[in-house]
PDB file of C-alpha atoms in Angstrom:
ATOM      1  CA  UNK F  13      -9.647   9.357 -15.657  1.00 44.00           C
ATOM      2  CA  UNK F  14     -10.161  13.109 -16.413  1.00 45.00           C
ATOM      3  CA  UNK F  15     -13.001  14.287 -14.507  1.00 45.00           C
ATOM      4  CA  UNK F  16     -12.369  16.932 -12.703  1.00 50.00           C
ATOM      5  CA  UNK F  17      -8.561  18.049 -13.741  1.00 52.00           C
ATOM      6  CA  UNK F  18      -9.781  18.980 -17.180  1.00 60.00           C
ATOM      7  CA  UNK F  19     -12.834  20.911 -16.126  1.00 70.00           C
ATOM      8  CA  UNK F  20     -10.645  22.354 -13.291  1.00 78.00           C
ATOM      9  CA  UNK F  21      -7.149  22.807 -14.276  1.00 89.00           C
ATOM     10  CA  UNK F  22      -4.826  23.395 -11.634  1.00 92.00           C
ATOM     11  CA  UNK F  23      -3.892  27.037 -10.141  1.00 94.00           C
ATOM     12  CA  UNK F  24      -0.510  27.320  -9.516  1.00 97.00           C
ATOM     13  CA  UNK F  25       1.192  29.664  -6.219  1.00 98.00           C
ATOM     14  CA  UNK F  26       3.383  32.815  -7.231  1.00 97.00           C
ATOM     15  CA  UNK F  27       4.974  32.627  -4.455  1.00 97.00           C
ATOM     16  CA  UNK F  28       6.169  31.222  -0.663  1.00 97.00           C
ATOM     17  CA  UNK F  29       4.047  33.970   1.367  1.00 98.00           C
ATOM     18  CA  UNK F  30       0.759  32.782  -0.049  1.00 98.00           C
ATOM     19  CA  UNK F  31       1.703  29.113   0.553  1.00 98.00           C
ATOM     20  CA  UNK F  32       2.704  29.919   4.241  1.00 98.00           C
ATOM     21  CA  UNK F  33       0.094  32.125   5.088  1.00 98.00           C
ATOM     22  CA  UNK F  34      -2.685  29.218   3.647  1.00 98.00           C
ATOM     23  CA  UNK F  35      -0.840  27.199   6.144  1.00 98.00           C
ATOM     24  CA  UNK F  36      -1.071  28.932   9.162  1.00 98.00           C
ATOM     25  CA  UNK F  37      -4.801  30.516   8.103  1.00 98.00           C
ATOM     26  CA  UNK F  38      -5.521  26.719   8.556  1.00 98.00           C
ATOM     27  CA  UNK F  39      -3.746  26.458  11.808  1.00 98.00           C
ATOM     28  CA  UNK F  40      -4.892  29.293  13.527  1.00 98.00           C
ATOM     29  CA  UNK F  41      -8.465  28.732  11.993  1.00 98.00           C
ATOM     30  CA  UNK F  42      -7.972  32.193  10.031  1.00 98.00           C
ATOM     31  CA  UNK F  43      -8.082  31.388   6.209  1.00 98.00           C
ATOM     32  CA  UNK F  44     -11.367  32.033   4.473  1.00 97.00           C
ATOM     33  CA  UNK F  45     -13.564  29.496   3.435  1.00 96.00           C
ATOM     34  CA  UNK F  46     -13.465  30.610  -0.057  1.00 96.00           C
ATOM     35  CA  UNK F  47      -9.525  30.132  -0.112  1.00 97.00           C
ATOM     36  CA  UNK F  48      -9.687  26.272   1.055  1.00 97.00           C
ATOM     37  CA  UNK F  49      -9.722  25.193  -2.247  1.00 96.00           C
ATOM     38  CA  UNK F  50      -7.937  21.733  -3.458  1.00 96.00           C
ATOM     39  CA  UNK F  51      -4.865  23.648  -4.539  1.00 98.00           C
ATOM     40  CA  UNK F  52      -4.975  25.071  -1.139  1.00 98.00           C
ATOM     41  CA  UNK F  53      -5.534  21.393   0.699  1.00 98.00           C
ATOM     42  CA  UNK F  54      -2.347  20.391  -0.597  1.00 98.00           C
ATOM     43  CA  UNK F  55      -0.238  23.345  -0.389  1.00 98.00           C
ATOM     44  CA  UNK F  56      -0.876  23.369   3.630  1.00 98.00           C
ATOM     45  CA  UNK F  57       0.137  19.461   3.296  1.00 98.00           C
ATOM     46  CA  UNK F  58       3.829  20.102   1.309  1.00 98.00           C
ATOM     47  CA  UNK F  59       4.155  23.027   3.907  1.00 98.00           C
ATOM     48  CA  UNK F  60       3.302  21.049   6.958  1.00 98.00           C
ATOM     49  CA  UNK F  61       5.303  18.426   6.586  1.00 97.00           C
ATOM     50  CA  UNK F  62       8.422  20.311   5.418  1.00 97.00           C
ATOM     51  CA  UNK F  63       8.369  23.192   7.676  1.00 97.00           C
ATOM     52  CA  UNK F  64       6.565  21.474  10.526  1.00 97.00           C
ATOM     53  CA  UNK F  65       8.361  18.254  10.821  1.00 96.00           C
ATOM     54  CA  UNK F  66       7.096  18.497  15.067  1.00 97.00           C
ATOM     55  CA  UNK F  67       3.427  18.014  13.964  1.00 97.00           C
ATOM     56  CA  UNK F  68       2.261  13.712  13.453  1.00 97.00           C
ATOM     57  CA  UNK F  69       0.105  15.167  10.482  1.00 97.00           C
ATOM     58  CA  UNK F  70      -1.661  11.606  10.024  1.00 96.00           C
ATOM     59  CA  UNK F  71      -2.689  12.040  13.917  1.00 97.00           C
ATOM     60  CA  UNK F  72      -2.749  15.775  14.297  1.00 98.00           C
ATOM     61  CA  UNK F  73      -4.339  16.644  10.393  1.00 98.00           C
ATOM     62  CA  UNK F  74      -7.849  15.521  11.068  1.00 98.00           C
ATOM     63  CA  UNK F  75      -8.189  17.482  14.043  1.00 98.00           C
ATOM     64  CA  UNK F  76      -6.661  20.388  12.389  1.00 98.00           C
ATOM     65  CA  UNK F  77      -9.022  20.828   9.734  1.00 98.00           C
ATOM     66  CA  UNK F  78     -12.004  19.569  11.068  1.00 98.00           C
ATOM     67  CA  UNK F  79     -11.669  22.456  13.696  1.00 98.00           C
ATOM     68  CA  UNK F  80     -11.041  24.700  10.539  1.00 98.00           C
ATOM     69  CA  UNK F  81     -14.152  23.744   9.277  1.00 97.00           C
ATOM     70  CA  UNK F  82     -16.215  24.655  12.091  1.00 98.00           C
ATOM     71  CA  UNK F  83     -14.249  27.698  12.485  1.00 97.00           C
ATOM     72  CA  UNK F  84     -15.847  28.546   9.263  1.00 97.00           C
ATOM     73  CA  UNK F  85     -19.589  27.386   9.813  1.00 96.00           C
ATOM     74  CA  UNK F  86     -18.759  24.016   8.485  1.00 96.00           C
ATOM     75  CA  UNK F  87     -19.950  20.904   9.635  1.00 96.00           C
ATOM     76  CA  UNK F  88     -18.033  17.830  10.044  1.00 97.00           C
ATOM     77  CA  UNK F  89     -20.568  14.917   9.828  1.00 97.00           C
ATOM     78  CA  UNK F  90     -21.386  12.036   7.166  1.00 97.00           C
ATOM     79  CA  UNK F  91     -22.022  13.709   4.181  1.00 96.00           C
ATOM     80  CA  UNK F  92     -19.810  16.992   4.433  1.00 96.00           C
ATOM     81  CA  UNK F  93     -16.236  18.386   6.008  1.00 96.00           C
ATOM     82  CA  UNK F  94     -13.565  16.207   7.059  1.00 97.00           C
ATOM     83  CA  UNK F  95     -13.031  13.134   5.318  1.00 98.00           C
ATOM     84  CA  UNK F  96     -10.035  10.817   6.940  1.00 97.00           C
ATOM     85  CA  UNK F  97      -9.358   8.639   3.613  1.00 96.00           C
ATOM     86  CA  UNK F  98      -8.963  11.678   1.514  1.00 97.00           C
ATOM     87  CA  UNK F  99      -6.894  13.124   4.204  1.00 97.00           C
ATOM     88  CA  UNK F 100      -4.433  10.225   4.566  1.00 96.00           C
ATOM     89  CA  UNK F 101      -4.009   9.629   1.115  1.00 96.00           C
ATOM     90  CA  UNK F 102      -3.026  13.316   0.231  1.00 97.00           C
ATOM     91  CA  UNK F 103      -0.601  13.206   3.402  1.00 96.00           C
ATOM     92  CA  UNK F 104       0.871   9.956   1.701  1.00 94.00           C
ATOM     93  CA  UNK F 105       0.842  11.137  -1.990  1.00 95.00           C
ATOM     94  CA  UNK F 106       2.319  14.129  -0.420  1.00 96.00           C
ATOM     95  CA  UNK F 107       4.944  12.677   1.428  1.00 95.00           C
ATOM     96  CA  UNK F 108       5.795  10.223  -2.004  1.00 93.00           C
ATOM     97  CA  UNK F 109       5.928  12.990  -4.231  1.00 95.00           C
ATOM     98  CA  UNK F 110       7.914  15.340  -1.693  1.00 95.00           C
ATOM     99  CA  UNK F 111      10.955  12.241  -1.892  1.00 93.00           C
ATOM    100  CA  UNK F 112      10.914  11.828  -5.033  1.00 92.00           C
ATOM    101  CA  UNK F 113      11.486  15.433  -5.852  1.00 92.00           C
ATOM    102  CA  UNK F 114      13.442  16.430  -2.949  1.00 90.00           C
ATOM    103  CA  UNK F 115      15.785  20.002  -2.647  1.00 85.00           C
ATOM    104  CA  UNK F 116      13.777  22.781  -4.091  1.00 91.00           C
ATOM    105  CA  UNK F 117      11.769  25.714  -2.939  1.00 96.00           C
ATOM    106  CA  UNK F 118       8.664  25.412  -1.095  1.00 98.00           C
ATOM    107  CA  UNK F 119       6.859  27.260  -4.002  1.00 98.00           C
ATOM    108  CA  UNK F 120       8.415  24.493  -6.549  1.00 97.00           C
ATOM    109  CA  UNK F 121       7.913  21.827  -4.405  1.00 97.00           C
ATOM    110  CA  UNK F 122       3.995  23.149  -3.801  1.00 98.00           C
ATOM    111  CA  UNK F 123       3.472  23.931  -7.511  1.00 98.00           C
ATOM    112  CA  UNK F 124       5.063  20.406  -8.477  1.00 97.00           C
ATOM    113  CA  UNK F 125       3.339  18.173  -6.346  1.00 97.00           C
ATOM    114  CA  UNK F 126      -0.297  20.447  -7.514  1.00 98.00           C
ATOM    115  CA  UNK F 127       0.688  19.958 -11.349  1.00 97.00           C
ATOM    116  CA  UNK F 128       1.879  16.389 -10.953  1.00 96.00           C
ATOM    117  CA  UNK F 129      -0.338  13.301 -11.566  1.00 94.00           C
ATOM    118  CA  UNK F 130      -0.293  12.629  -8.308  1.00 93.00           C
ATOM    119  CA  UNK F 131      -1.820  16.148  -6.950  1.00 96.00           C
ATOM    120  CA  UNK F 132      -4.451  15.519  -9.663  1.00 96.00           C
ATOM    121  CA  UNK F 133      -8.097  16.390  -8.033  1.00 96.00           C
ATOM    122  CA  UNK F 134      -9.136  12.861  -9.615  1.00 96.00           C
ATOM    123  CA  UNK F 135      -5.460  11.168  -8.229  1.00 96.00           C
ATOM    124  CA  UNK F 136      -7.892   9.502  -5.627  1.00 97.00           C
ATOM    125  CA  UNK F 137      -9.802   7.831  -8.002  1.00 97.00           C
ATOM    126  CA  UNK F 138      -7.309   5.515  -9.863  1.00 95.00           C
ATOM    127  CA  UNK F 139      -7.265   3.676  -6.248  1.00 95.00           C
ATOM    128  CA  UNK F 140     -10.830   4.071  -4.982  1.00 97.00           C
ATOM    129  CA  UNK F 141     -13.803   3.593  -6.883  1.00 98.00           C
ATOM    130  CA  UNK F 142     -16.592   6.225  -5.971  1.00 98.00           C
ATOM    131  CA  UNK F 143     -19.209   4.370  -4.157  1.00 98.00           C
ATOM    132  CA  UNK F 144     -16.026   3.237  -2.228  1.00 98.00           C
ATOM    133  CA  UNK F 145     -14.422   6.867  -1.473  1.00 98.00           C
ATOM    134  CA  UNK F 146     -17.643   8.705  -0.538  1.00 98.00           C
ATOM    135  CA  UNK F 147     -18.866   6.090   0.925  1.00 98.00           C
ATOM    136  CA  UNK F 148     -19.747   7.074   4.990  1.00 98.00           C
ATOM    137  CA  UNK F 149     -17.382   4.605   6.291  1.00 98.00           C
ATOM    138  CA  UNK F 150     -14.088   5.779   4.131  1.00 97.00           C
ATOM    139  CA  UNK F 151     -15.533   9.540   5.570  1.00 98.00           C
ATOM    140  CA  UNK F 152     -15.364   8.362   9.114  1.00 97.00           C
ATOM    141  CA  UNK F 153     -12.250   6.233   9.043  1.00 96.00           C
ATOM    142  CA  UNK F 154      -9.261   5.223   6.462  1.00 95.00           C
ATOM    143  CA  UNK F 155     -10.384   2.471   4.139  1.00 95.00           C
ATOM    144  CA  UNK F 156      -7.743   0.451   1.595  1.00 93.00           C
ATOM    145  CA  UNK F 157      -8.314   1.025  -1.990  1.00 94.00           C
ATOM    146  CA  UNK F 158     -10.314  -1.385  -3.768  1.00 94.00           C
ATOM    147  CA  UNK F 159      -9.073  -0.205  -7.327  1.00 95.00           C
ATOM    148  CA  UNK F 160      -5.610  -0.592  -7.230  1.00 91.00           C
ATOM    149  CA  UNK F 161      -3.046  -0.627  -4.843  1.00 86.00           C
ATOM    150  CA  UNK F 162      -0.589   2.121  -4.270  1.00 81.00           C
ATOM    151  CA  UNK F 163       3.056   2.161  -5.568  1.00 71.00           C
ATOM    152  CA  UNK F 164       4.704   4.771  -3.914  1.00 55.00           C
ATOM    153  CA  UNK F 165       8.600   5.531  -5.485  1.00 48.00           C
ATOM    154  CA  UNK F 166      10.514   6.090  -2.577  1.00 43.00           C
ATOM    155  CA  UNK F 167      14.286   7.154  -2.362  1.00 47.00           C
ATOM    156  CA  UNK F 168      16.052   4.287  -0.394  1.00 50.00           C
ATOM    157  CA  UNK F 169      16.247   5.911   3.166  1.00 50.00           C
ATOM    158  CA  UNK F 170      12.694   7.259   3.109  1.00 49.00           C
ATOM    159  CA  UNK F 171      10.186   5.613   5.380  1.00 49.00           C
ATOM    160  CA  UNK F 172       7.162   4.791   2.970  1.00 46.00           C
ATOM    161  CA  UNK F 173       3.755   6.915   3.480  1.00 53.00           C
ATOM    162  CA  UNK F 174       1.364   5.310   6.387  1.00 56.00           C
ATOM    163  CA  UNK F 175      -1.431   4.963   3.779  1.00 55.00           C
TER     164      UNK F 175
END
């Protein structure tokens, strides 16, 4: 399953600043529209739950960005802007990756979970098959995989993702 991370390989950070201020552009409902790009999805993710342990991301998240998106003349309804599966599994594949490569920078942390299989723009797609993902109901609410299930490594003591 290539489609997608061949045709668009990954852009990597140079450094923390740009990962932080992507971060709280999204918070504060400052960040361009241009610069929410996938890379930028899952950099705010990594940074939000490593430097924001005080936000419930899988609560708070969909709120977060679907006010981003109307902050930026988006619109959040069945066909476009927020879409909660999506959303909870990159929290989860986030959270999965973050344990199993714990103790680096942000920026290595950021660019490793982006160049990893797991940060892969197709990733969703080895659990969800299309009709399934972008379907309105996974849109509108969190919907199990019907592809395969997810394996998540975990180190011992982490709780595993809510996905």
């Amino acid at each position: 399953m290539t489609h997608g991370a061949d045709e668009f390989p990954p852009r990597l950070f140079e450094a923390d600043k740009k990962i932080r201020r992507i971060a709280a552009g999204l918070l504060t409902c400052t960040l361009p529209r241009a610069a929410w790009t996938h890379e930028a999805h899952l950099a705010a993710v990594v940074t939000l739950i490593l430097e924001h342990p005080e936000l419930d991301l899988e609560q708070q998240l969909p709120g977060i960005i679907s006010r981003f998106n109307e902050s930026v003349g988006g619109v959040n309804d069945d066909t476009q802007g927020y879409h909660e599966t999506l959303t909870q599994f990159w929290i989860a594949n986030a959270r999965a990756h973050l344990c199993a490569n714990p103790g680096r920078s942000l920026l290595d942390r950021v660019n490793g979970f982006i160049a990893s299989e797991q940060g892969r723009r197709d990733a969703p797609l080895r659990h969800y098959s299309r009709d399934r993902l972008f379907s309105v109901e996974a849109r509108r609410h969190l919907v199990e995989p019907d592809l395969m299930r997810f394996e998540w490594a975990m180190q011992d003591d982490a709780p595993a993702p809510k996905l």
